Coordinates of C-alpha atoms in Angstrom, one line a residue:
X353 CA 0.9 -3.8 -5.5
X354 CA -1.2 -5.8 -3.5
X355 CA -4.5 -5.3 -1.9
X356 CA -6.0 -6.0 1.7
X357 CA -9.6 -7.0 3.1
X358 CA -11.1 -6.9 6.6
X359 CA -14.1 -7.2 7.9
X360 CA -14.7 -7.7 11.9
X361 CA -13.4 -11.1 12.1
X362 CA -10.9 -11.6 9.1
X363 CA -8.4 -10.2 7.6
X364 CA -7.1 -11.6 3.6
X365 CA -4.7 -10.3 1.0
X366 CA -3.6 -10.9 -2.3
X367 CA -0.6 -12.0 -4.1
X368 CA 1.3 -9.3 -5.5
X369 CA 0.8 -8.1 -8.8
X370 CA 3.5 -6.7 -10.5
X371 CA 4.3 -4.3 -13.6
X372 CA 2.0 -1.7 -12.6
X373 CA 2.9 2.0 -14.2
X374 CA 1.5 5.3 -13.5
X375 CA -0.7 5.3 -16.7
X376 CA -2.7 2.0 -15.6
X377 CA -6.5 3.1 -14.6
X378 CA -7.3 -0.3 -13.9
X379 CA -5.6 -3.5 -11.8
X380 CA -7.4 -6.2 -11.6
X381 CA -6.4 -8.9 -8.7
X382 CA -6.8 -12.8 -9.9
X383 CA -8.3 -14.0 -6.7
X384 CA -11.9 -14.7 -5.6
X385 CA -12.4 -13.4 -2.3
X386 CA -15.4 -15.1 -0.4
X387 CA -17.1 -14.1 2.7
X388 CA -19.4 -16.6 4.1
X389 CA -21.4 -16.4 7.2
X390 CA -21.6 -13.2 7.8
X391 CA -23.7 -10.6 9.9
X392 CA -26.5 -8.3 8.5
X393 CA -24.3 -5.3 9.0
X394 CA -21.2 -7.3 7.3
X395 CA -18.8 -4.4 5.7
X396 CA -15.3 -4.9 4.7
X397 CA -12.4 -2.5 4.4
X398 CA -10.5 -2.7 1.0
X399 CA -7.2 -0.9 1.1
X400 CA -4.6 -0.8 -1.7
X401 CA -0.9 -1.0 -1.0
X402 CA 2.0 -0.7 -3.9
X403 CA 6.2 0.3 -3.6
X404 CA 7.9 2.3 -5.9
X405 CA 9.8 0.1 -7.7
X406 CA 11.5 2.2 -10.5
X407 CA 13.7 4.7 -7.9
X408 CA 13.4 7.5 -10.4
X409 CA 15.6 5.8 -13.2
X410 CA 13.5 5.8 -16.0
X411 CA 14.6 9.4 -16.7
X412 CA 17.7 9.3 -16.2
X413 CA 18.6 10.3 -12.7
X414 CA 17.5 13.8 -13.5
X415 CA 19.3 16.9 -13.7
X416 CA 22.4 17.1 -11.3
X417 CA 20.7 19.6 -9.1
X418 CA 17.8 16.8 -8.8
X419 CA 20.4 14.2 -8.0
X420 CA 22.6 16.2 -5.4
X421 CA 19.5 17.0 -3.7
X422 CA 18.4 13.5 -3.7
X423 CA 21.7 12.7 -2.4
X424 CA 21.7 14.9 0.4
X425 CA 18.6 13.6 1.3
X426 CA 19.5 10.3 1.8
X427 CA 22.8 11.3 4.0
X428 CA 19.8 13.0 6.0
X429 CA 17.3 10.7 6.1
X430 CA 20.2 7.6 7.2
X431 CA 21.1 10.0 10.1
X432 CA 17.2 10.1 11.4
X433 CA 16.7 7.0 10.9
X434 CA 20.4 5.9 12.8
X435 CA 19.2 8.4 15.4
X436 CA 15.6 6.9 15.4
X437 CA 17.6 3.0 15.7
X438 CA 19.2 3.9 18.2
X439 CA 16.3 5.5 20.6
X440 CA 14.4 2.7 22.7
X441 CA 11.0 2.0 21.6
X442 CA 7.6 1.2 23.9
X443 CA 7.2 -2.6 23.9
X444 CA 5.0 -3.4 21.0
X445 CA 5.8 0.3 19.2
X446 CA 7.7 -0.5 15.6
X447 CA 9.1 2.0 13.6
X448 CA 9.7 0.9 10.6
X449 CA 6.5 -0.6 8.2
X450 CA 8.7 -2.0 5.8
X451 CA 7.9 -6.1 4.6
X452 CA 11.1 -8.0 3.3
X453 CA 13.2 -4.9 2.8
X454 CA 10.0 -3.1 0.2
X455 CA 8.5 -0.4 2.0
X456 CA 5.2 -0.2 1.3
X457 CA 2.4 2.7 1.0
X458 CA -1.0 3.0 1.3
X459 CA -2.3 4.5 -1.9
X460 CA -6.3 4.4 -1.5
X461 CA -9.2 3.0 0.3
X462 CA -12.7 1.8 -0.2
X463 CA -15.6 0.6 2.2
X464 CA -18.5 -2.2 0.9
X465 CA -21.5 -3.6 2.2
X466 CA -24.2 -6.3 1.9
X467 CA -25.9 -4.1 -0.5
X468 CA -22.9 -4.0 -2.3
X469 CA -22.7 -7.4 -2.7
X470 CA -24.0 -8.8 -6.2
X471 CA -23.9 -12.3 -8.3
X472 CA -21.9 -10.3 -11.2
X473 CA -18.7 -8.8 -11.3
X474 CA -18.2 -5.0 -10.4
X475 CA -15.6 -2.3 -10.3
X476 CA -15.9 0.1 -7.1
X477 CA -13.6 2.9 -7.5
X478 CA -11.3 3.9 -4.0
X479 CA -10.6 6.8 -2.4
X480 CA -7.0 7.8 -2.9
X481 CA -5.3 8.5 0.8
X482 CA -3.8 11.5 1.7
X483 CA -0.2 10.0 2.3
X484 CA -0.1 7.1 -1.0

């Protein structure tokens, strides 16, 4: 999981942070991030990005209709995407948003602004996305 931050002129990440389950509420990122210089209407985009990193093991597989399914799906899904490889792309268009072989998915988002900004330490909840 790691997370992203842009305002009009910049754009930082973290380092990944690792060993996060589905029964964490909270993830807290090690780095300061400091924005100096900026205008009155200064607002920065915070999105959060993670990969599934457990494939569906921890249970088992599942039951064998789960797993034929699952099998069948990847037959499928390496036939689009072959079909998809093959197809010539616009200059500039990619098709794939995978970094180093981890695809990665955008899980939630958040939006902060000068009044947000504070001497203390907060936490500002994000709005999950629609496709995490």
């Amino acid at each position: 999981m790691f997370v992203v931050l842009q305002t009009k002129s910049r754009v930082i990440d973290s380092r990944l942070v690792t060993n996060v389950d589905r029964t964490m509420t909270d993830v807290v990122f090690p780095e300061s991030f400091i924005f100096e210089s900026e205008p009155d209407d200064f607002c920065v985009e915070i999105t959060l990005y993670a990969a599934r990193t457990d494939l569906g093991l921890s249970d088992g597989g599942g039951s064998l209709r789960t797993r034929i399914t699952r099998s069948l799906g990847r037959r499928f899904g390496g036939q689009v995407k072959l079909n998809l490889n093959t197809m010539e792309l616009p200059h500039g268009v990619r098709g794939d948003s995978a970094v180093g072989g981890t695809h990665f998915n955008m899980l939630a988002r958040a939006y902060l602004v000068l009044t947000d900004a504070g001497d203390e330490c907060k936490i500002h909840d994000l709005r999950l996305s629609a496709f995490g």
